[in-house]
Coordinates of C-alpha atoms in Angstrom, one line a residue:
Chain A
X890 CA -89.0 22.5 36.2
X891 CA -87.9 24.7 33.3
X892 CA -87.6 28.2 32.8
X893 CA -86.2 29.9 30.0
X894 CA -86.0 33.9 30.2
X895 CA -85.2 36.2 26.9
X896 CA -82.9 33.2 25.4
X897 CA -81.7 33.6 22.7
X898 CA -79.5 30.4 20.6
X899 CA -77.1 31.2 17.7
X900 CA -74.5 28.4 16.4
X901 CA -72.8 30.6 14.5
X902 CA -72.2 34.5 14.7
X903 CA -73.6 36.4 12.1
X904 CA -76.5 33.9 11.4
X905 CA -79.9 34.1 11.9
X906 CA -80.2 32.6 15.6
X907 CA -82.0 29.1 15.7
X908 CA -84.1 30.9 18.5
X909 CA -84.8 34.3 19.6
X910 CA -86.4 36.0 22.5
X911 CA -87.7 32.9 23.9
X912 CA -89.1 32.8 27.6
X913 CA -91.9 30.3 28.7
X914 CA -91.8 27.8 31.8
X915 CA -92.7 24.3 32.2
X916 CA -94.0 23.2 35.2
X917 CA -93.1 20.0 36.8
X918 CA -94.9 17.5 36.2
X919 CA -96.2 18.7 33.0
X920 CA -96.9 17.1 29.5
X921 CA -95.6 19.7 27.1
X922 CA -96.2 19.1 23.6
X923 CA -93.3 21.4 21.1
X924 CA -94.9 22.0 17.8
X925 CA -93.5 23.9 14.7
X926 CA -92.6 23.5 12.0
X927 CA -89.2 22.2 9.9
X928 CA -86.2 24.9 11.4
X929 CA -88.8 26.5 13.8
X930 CA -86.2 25.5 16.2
X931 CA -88.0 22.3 18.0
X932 CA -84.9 20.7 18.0
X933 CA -82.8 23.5 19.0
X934 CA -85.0 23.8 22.2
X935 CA -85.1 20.5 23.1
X936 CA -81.0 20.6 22.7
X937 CA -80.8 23.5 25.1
X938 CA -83.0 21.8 27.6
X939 CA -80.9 18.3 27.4
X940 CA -78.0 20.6 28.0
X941 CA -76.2 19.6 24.9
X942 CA -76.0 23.7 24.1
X943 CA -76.2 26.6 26.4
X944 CA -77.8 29.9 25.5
X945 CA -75.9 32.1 23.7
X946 CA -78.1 35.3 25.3
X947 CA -80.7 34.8 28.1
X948 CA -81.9 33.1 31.0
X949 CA -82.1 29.4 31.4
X950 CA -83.0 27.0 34.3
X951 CA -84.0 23.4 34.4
X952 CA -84.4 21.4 37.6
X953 CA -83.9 25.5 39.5
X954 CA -79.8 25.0 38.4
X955 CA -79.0 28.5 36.4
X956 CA -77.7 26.4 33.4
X957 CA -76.5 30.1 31.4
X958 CA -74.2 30.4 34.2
X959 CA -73.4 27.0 35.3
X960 CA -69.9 25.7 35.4
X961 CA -69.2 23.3 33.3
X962 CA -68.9 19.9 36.0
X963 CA -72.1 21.1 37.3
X964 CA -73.9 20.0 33.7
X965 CA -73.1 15.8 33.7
X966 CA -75.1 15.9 37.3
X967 CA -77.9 17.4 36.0
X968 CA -78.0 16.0 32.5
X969 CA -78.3 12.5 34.5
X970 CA -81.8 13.4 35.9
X971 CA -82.9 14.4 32.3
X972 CA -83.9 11.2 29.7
X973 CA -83.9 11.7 26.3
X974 CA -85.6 9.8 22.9
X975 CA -84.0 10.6 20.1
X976 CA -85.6 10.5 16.4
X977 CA -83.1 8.8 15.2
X978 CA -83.3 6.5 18.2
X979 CA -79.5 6.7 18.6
X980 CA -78.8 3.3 20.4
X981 CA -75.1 1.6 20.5
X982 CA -74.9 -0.8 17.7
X983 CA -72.3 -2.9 19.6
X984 CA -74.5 -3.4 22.6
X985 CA -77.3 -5.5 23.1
X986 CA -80.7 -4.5 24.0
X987 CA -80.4 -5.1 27.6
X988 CA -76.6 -3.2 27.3
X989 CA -77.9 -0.3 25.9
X990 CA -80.7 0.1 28.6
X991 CA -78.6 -0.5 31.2
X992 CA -76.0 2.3 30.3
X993 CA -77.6 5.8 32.3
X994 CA -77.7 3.5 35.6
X995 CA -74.0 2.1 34.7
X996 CA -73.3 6.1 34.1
X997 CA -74.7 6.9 37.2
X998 CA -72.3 4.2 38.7
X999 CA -75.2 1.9 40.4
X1000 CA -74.5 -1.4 41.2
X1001 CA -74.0 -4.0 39.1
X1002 CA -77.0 -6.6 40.1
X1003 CA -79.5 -3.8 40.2
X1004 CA -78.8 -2.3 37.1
X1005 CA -79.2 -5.0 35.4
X1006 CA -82.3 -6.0 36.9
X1007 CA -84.3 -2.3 36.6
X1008 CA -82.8 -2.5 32.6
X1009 CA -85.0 -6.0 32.5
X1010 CA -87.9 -4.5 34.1
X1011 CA -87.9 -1.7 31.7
X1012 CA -87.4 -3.6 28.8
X1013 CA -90.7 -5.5 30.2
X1014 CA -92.7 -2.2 30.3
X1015 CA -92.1 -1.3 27.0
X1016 CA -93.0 -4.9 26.3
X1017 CA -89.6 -6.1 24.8
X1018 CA -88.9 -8.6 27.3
X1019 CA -88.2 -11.0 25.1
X1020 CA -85.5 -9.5 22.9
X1021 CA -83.0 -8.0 25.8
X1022 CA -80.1 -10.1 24.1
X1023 CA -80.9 -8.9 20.5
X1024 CA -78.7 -6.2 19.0
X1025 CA -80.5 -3.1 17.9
X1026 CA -79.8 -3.6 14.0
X1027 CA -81.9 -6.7 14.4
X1028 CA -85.2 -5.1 15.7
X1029 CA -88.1 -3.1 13.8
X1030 CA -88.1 0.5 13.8
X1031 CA -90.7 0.9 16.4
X1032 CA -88.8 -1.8 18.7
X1033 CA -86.0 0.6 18.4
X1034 CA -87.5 3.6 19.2
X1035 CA -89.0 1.7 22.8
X1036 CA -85.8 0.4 23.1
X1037 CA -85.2 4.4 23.2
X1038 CA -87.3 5.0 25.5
X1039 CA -86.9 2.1 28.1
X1040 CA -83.0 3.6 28.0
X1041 CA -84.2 7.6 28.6
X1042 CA -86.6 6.5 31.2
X1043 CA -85.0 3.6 33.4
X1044 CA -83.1 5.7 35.4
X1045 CA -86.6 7.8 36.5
X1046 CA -85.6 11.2 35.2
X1047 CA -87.1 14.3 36.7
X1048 CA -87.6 15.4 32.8
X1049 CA -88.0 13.5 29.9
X1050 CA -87.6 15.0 26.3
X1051 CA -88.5 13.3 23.2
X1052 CA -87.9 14.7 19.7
X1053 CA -90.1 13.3 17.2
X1054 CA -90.2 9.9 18.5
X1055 CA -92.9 8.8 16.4
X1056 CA -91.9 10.5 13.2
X1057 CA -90.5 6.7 11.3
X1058 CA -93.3 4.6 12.9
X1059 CA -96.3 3.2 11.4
X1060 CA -99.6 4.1 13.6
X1061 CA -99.8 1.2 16.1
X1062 CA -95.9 1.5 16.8
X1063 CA -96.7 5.6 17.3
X1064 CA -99.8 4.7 19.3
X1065 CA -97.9 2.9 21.6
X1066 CA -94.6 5.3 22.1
X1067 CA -97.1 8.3 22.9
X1068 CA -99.3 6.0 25.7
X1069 CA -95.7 5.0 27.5
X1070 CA -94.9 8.5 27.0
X1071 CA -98.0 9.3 28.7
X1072 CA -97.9 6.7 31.4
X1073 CA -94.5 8.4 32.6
X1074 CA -96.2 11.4 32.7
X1075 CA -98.8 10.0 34.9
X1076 CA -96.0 8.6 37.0
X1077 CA -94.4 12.6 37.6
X1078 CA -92.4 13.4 35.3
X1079 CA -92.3 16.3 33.2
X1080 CA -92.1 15.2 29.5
X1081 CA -91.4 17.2 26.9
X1082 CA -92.6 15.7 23.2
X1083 CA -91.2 17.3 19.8
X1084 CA -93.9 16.4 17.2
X1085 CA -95.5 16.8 13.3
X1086 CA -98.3 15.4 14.0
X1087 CA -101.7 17.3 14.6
X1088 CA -103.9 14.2 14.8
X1089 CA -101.3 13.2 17.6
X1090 CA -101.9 16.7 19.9
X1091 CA -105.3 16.5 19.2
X1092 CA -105.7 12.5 20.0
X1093 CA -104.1 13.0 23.3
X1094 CA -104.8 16.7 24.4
X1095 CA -102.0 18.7 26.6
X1096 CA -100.5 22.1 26.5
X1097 CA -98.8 23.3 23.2
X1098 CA -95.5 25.2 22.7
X1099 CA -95.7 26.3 19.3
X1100 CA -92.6 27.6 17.7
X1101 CA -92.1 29.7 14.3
X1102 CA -88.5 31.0 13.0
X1103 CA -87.1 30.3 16.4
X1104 CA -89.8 32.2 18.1
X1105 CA -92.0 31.2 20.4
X1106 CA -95.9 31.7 18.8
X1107 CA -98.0 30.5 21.5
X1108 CA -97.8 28.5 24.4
X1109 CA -100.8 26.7 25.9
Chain B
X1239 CA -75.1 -16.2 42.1
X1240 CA -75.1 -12.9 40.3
X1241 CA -74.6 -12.8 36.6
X1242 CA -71.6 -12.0 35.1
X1243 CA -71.3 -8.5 33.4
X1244 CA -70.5 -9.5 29.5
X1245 CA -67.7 -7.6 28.4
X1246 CA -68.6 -5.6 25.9
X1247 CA -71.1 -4.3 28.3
X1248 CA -68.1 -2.7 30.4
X1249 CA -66.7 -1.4 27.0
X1250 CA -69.9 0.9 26.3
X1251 CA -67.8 3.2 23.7
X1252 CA -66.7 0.0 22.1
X1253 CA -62.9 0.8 22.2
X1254 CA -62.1 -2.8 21.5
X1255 CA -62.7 -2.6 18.2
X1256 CA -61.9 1.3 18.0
X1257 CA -58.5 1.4 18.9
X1258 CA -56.6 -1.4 17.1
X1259 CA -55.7 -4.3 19.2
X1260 CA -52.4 -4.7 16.8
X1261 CA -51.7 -1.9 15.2
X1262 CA -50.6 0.2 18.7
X1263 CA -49.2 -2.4 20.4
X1264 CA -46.7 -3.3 17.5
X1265 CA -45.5 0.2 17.1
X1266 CA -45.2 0.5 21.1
X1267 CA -43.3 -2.8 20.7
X1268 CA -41.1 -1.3 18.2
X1269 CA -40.7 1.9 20.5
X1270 CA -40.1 -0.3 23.4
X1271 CA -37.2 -2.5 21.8
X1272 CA -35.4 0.6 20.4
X1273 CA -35.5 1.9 24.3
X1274 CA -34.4 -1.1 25.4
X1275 CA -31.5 -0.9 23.1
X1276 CA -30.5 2.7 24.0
X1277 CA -30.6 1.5 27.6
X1278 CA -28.5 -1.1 27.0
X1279 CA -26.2 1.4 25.1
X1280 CA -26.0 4.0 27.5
X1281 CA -24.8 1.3 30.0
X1282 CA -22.2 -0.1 27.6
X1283 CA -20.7 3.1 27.0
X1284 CA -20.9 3.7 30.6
X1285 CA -19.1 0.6 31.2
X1286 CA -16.3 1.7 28.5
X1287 CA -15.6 5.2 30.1
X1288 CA -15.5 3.5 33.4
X1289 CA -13.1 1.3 32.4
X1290 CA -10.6 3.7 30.3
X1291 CA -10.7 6.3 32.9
X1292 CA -10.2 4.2 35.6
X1293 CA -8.0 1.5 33.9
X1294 CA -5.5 2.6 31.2
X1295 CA -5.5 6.4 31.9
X1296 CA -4.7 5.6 35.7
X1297 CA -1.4 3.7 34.8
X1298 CA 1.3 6.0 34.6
X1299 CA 5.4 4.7 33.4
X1300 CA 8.5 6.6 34.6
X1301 CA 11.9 6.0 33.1
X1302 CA 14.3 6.5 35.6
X1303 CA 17.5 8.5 35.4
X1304 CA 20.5 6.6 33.7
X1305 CA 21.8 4.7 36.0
X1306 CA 19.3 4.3 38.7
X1307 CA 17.9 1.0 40.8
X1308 CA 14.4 0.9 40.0
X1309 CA 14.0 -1.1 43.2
X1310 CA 14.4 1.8 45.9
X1311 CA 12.7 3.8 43.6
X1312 CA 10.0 2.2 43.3
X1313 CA 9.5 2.6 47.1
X1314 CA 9.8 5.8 47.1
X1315 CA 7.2 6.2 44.5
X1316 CA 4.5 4.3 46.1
X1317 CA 5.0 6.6 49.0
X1318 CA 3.4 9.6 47.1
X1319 CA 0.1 10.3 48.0
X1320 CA -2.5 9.4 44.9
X1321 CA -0.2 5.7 44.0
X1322 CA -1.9 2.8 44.3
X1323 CA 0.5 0.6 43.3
X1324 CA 4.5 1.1 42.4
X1325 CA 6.2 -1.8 40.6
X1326 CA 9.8 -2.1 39.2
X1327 CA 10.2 -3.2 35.9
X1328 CA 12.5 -6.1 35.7
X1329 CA 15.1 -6.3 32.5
X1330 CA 13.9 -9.8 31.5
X1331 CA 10.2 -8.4 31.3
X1332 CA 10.9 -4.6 29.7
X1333 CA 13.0 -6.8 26.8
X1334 CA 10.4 -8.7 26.0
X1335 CA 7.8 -5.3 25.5
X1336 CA 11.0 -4.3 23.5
X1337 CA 11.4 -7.1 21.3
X1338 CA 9.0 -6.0 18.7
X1339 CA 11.8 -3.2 18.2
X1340 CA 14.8 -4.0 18.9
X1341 CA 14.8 -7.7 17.7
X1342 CA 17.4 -9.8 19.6
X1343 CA 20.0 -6.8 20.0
X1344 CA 20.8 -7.5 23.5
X1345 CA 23.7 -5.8 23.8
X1346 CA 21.7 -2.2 23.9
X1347 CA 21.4 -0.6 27.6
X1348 CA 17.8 -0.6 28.3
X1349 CA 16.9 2.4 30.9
X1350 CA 15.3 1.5 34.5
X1351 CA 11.4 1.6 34.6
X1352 CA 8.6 2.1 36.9
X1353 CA 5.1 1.2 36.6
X1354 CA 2.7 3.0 38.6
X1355 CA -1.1 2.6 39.4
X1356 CA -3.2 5.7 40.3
X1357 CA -5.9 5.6 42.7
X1358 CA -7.9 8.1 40.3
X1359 CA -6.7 10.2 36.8
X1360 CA -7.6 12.9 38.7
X1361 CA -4.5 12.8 40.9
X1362 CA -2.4 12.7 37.1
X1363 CA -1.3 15.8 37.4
X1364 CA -0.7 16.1 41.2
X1365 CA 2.1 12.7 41.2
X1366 CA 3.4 13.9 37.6
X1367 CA 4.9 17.1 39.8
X1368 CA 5.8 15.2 42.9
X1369 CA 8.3 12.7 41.1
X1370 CA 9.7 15.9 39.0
X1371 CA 10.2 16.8 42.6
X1372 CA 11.5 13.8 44.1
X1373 CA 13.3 12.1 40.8
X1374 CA 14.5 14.8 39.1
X1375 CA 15.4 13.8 35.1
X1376 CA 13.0 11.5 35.6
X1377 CA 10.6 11.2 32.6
X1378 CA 6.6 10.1 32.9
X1379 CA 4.9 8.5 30.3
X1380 CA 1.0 9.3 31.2
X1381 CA -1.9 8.0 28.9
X1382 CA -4.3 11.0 29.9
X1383 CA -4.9 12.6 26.9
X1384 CA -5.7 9.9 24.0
X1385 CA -7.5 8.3 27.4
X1386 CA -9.5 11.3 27.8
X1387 CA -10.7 11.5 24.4
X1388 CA -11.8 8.0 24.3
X1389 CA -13.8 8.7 27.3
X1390 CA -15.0 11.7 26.3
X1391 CA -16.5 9.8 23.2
X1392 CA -17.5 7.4 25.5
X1393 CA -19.6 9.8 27.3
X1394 CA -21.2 11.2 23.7
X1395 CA -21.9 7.6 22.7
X1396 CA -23.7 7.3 25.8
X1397 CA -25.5 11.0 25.8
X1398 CA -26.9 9.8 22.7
X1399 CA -28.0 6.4 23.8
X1400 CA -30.0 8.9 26.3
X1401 CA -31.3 11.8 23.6
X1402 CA -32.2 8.8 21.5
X1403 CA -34.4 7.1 24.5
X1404 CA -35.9 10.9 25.2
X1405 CA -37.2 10.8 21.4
X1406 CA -38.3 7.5 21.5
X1407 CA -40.4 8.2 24.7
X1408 CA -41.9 11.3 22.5
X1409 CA -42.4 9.4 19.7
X1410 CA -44.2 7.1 21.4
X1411 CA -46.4 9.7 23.2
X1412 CA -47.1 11.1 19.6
X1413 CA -48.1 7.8 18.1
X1414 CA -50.6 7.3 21.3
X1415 CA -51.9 10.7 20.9
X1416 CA -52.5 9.9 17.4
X1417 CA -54.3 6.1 17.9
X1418 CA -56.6 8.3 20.4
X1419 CA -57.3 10.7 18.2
X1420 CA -58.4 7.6 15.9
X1421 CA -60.1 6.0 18.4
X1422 CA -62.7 9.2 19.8
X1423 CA -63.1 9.7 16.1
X1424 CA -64.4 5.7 15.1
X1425 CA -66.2 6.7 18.6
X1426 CA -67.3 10.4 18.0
X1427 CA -71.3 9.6 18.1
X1428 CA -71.2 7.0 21.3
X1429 CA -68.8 9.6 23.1
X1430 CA -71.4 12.3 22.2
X1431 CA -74.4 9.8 23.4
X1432 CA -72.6 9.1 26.5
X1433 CA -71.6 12.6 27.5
X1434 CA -75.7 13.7 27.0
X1435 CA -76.6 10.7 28.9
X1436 CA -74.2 12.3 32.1
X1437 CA -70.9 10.6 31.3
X1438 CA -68.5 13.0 32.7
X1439 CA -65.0 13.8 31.2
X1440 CA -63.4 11.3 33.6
X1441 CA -65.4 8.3 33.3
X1442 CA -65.3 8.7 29.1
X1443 CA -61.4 9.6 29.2
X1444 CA -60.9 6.6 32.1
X1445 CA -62.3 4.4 29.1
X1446 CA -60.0 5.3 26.5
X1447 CA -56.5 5.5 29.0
X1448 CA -57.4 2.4 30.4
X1449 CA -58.0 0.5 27.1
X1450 CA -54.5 2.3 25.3
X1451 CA -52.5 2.3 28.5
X1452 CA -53.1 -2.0 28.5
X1453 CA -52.2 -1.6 24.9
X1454 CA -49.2 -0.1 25.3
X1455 CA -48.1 -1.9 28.1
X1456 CA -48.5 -5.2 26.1
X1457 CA -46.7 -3.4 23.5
X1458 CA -43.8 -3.0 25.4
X1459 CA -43.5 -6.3 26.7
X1460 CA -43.4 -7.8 23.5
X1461 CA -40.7 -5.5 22.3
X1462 CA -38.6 -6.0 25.8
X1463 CA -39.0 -9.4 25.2
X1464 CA -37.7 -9.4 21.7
X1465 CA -34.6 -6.9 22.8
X1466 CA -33.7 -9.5 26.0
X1467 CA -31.7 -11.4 23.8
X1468 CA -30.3 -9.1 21.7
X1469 CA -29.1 -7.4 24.8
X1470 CA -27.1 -10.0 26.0
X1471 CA -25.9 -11.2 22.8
X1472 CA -24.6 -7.5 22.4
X1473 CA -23.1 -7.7 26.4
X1474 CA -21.3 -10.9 25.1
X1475 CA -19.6 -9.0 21.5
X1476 CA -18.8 -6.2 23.7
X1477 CA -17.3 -8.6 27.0
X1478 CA -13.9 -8.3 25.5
X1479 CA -14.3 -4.5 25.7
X1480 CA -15.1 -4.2 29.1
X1481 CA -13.3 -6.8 30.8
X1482 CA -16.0 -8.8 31.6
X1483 CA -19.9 -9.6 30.2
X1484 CA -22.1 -6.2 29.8
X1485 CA -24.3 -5.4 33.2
X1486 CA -27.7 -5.4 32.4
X1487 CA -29.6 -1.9 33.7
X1488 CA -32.5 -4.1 35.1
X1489 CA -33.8 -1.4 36.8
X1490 CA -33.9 0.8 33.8
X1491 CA -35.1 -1.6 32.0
X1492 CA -37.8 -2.9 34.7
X1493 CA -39.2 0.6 34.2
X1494 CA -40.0 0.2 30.6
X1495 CA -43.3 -1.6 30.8
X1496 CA -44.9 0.9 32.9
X1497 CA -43.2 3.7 31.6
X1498 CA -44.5 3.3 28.2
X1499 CA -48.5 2.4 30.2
X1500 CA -47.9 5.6 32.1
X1501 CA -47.3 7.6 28.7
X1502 CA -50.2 6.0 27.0
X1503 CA -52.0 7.0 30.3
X1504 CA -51.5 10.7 30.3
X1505 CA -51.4 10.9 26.7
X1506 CA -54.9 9.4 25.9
X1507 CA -56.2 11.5 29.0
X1508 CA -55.4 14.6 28.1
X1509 CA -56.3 13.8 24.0
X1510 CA -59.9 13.0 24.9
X1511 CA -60.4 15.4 27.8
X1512 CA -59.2 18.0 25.4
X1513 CA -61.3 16.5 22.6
X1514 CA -63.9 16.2 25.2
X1515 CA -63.8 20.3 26.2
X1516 CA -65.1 21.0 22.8
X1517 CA -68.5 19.9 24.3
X1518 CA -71.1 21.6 26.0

C-alpha cells in the first residue's frame, strides 16, 4: 500500500530535514500505529503520505503510484482514495454536520441523492445520527473529532490516516475514536494512527512505527 | 421526491460570505457605467466626424468670373465627376447672406455664385483643378482645412473614449484579481482542506469564477442601468450637434454585461489556479 525508500523531507534548505533516510512499507490492509515523540516527524510522515508534501530526496509510493515522480494532476486522483482525521478535527464551520460529511463524495462528483444518503449512514456509524443539521461549533470535542472521522471514511478510502485523533478527548470519547478506527481496519483498509499514548498501543496491540529526529527507530 | 441540496451545501468554500456580495459588484457597477459612457462617447464623436467630413467639408462655393451667368455654369459644374449637386446662387438669396455686411447698400455689384455638393472630401482636390480647368478666374471657396481639423479632433475625442474603455476593462480586471485574492485568503484553510480531500484546481477555481463572474455581471447591470439614461439624456444635448438624436451602440453596449462576467471569469481563474500551484 505504502512504500517509502531512502526519503528524505526538508521544508526549508539548509535546515535540519523533518525526516531523513526513511524506508519502511505498509502493507495493505494493515493497522499501523506512528509513535514518537514531539518533532520526531509523525506529522511530517503522515503529510507525505496524504500527499500534502512530496519528498524532497527518495522514493515514495502509496496505492503502487510513484508519488516522487508523479505529475502534479495525477495527486487529486489519488489523494481521493486516502481519508484523513485531523487533530485539530479541521471541519467547515459554515457547513452543517451532514454538509461537511458529505463533501469527499460531492468532491468525487457522485450523485446528489446518494451522497447524501451514505453521509447519513455514516453519521449513524459513528453514532451522530441525531445531530446531522447541527454546526460543528455546537458539538463536544469528541463529537467533532467522529464527525472527522465519518467525513475521512465515507467515501471507503483504500488508506486512512489519522494524526493524533484522540489527543483533546477524555477517555470514553478516545475509546471510542480508536474502536471505529479499528472496525475500518477490520473492514480493509489500511489505517495509519499518529499517537502519544502508550496505554493506547498497548490496549489495542498492532505494529509500531516508531520515529526519533525524523528517523525511523523501529518498525514492528 | 429527492431533497433539495441547501445552498450553502453547494458553496463548500463558503464564497458567499468571502467575497463581498456589495463591495465587487458596486465597483464593477461603477466600472461598468464609466464604459457605458466611453461607448456612448466614442459613438458621439463618431457621429460628429461623420457629419463634418461628410456635411460641411463636402460643400464647396465658386465665385464666378465678373460677369458670368451662374445658370449655364452651374450645369457645367454638376457635370464634373465627384459633384453631387450644383446649384446657382440667386441675387435675392446671396444679399440676404450679405446683409450682415453690407447693410442695405444695394447698389454694390454682387459677383455670380455657385454652390456645389461633393459626393466625398476626398474628391476636394480633384473638382478644385477641374473648374480651374474649365472656369478659368474662377475662385473656390473649400472648407477642408478648419473641416479637417475638427474631424481630426473628432477622431481624438473618440480614440480616447476607446483608450479610456481599454483602462476601464483593466481596471476592472485588477479590482477582480484583487476581491479574489481577498476571497482565497478569508478561504485559505477550507481551500487547503478541499485540495487534501482531492479537490482538483478546476473544481476549487470553478467555485470562485463562478461566484465573482455572477458578481460582476450583476455589477454591470446595475451600472448599465444607471448610464441608460444618462446616455440618452446626453444623445438629446448633443441632437443639435449631429443633426439628429445620438444612435445608441446597442451592440457595444449589449456586450457589457458579459464582457465584464467574462473578465471576472478569466481573472478569478487564473488568481486562484495560480494561488492554487503553490500547493503540492
Amino acid at each position: 500500500m505504502v512504500r517509502l525508500e531512502d526519503i528524505t523531507l526538508s521544508y526549508r534548505r539548509g535546515e535540519n530535514p523533518a525526516l531523513a533516510g526513511l524506508s519502511c512499507t505498509l502493507e495493505a490492509g494493515s493497522f499501523t500505529w506512528l509513535m514518537g515523540a514531539s518533532g520526531a516527524g509523525k506529522s511530517s510522515l503522515l503529510k507525505l503520505l496524504q500527499l500534502s508534501v512530496r519528498p524532497s530526496a527518495g522514493k515514495l509510493f502509496v496505492m503502487g503510484a510513484p508519488i516522487h515522480s508523479a505529475r502534479r494532476q495525477a495527486l487529486p486522483g489519488l489523494r481521493r482514495r486516502i481519508g484523513i482525521v485531523f487533530q485539530d478535527f479541521r471541519l467547515l464551520p459554515h457547513l452543517s454536520v451532514l454538509e461537511n460529511v458529505a463533501l469527499p463524495l460531492r468532491i468525487a462528483g457522485r450523485r446528489e441523492a446518494q451522497l447524501m444518503a451514505d453521509a447519513q449512514e455514516m453519521l449513524r456509524w459513528v453514532g451522530l445520527g441525531h445531530r446531522m443539521e447541527a454546526r460543528p461549533e455546537a458539538l463536544s470535542g469528541g463529537e467533532q473529532q467522529r464527525v472527522a472521522l465519518a467525513r475521512a471514511v465515507v467515501a471507503r478510502p483504500a488508506l486512512l490516516l489519522a494524526d493524533e485523533p484522540t489527543s483533546h478527548l477524555d477517555e470514553a470519547q478516545a475509546r471510542r475514536v480508536v474502536s471505529l478506527l479499528q472496525e475500518m481496519h477490520r473492514m480493509g483498509t489500511t489505517v495509519v494512527v499518529a499517537t502519544h499514548s502508550a496505554a493506547m498501543t498497548e490496549e489495542h496491540p498492532a505494529p509500531i512505527l516508531r520515529l526519533e529526529h525524523g528517523r525511523l527507530l523501529s518498525h514492528g | 421526491m429527492a431533497k433539495r441540496t441547501p445552498a450553502r451545501a453547494k458553496d463548500p468554500l463558503g464564497l458567499r460570505r468571502a467575497v463581498s456580495g456589495w463591495l465587487l459588484p458596486g465597483l464593477v457597477a461603477a466600472m461598468a457605467l464609466l464604459a457605458a459612457i466611453a461607448l456612448g462617447g466614442a459613438e458621439a464623436a463618431e457621429a460628429l466626424a461623420r457629419r463634418w467630413e461628410g456635411g460641411a467639408a463636402a460643400a464647396m462655393l465658386v465665385q464666378l468670373p465678373q460677369g458670368s451667368d451662374p445658370a449655364p455654369a452651374a450645369q457645367q459644374l454638376a457635370a464634373i465627376p465627384g459633384v453631387a449637386e450644383a446649384t446657382a446662387m440667386d441675387q435675392a438669396r446671396l444679399s440676404a447672406l450679405l446683409h450682415p455686411w453690407l447693410g442695405d447698400a444695394t447698389g454694390l455689384p454682387l459677383p455670380a455664385m455657385v454652390e456645389l455638393r461633393l459626393t466625398s472630401t476626398r474628391q476636394a482636390e480633384a473638382v478644385q483643378q477641374a473648374i480651374a480647368e474649365m472656369l478659368p478666374g474662377a475662385a473656390v471657396e473649400a472648407h477642408g482645412v478648419w473641416v479637417a481639423r475638427l474631424s481630426a479632433l473628432a477622431r481624438s475625442l473618440q480614440a480616447m473614449a476607446w483608450l479610456t474603455l481599454a483602462l476601464v476593462g483593466g481596471l476592472a480586471a485588477a479590482i477582480i484579481a484583487v476581491a479574489t485574492r481577498a476571497g482565497i485568503a478569508a478561504r485559505r484553510d477550507t481551500i487547503t482542506i478541499l485540495h487534501d480531500m482531492g479537490a482538483t484546481d478546476g473544481a476549487i477555481s470553478r467555485r470562485f469564477a463562478g461566484r465573482v463572474a455572477w458578481l460582476a455581471g450583476c455589477g454591470a447591470c446595475c451600472g448599465l442601468a444607471v448610464a441608460l439614461p444618462l446616455l440618452f439624456g446626453l444623445g438629446q444635448l448633443a441632437s443639435p450637434l449631429l443633426g439628429g438624436g445620438l444612435e445608441m451602440p446597442w451592440p457595444a453596449l449589449a456586450t457589457l454585461v458579459p464582457g465584464a462576467a467574462l473578465i471576472a471569469w478569466v481573472t478569478a481563474q487564473s488568481a486562484v489556479r495560480m494561488w492554487l500551484k503553490r500547493l503540492p
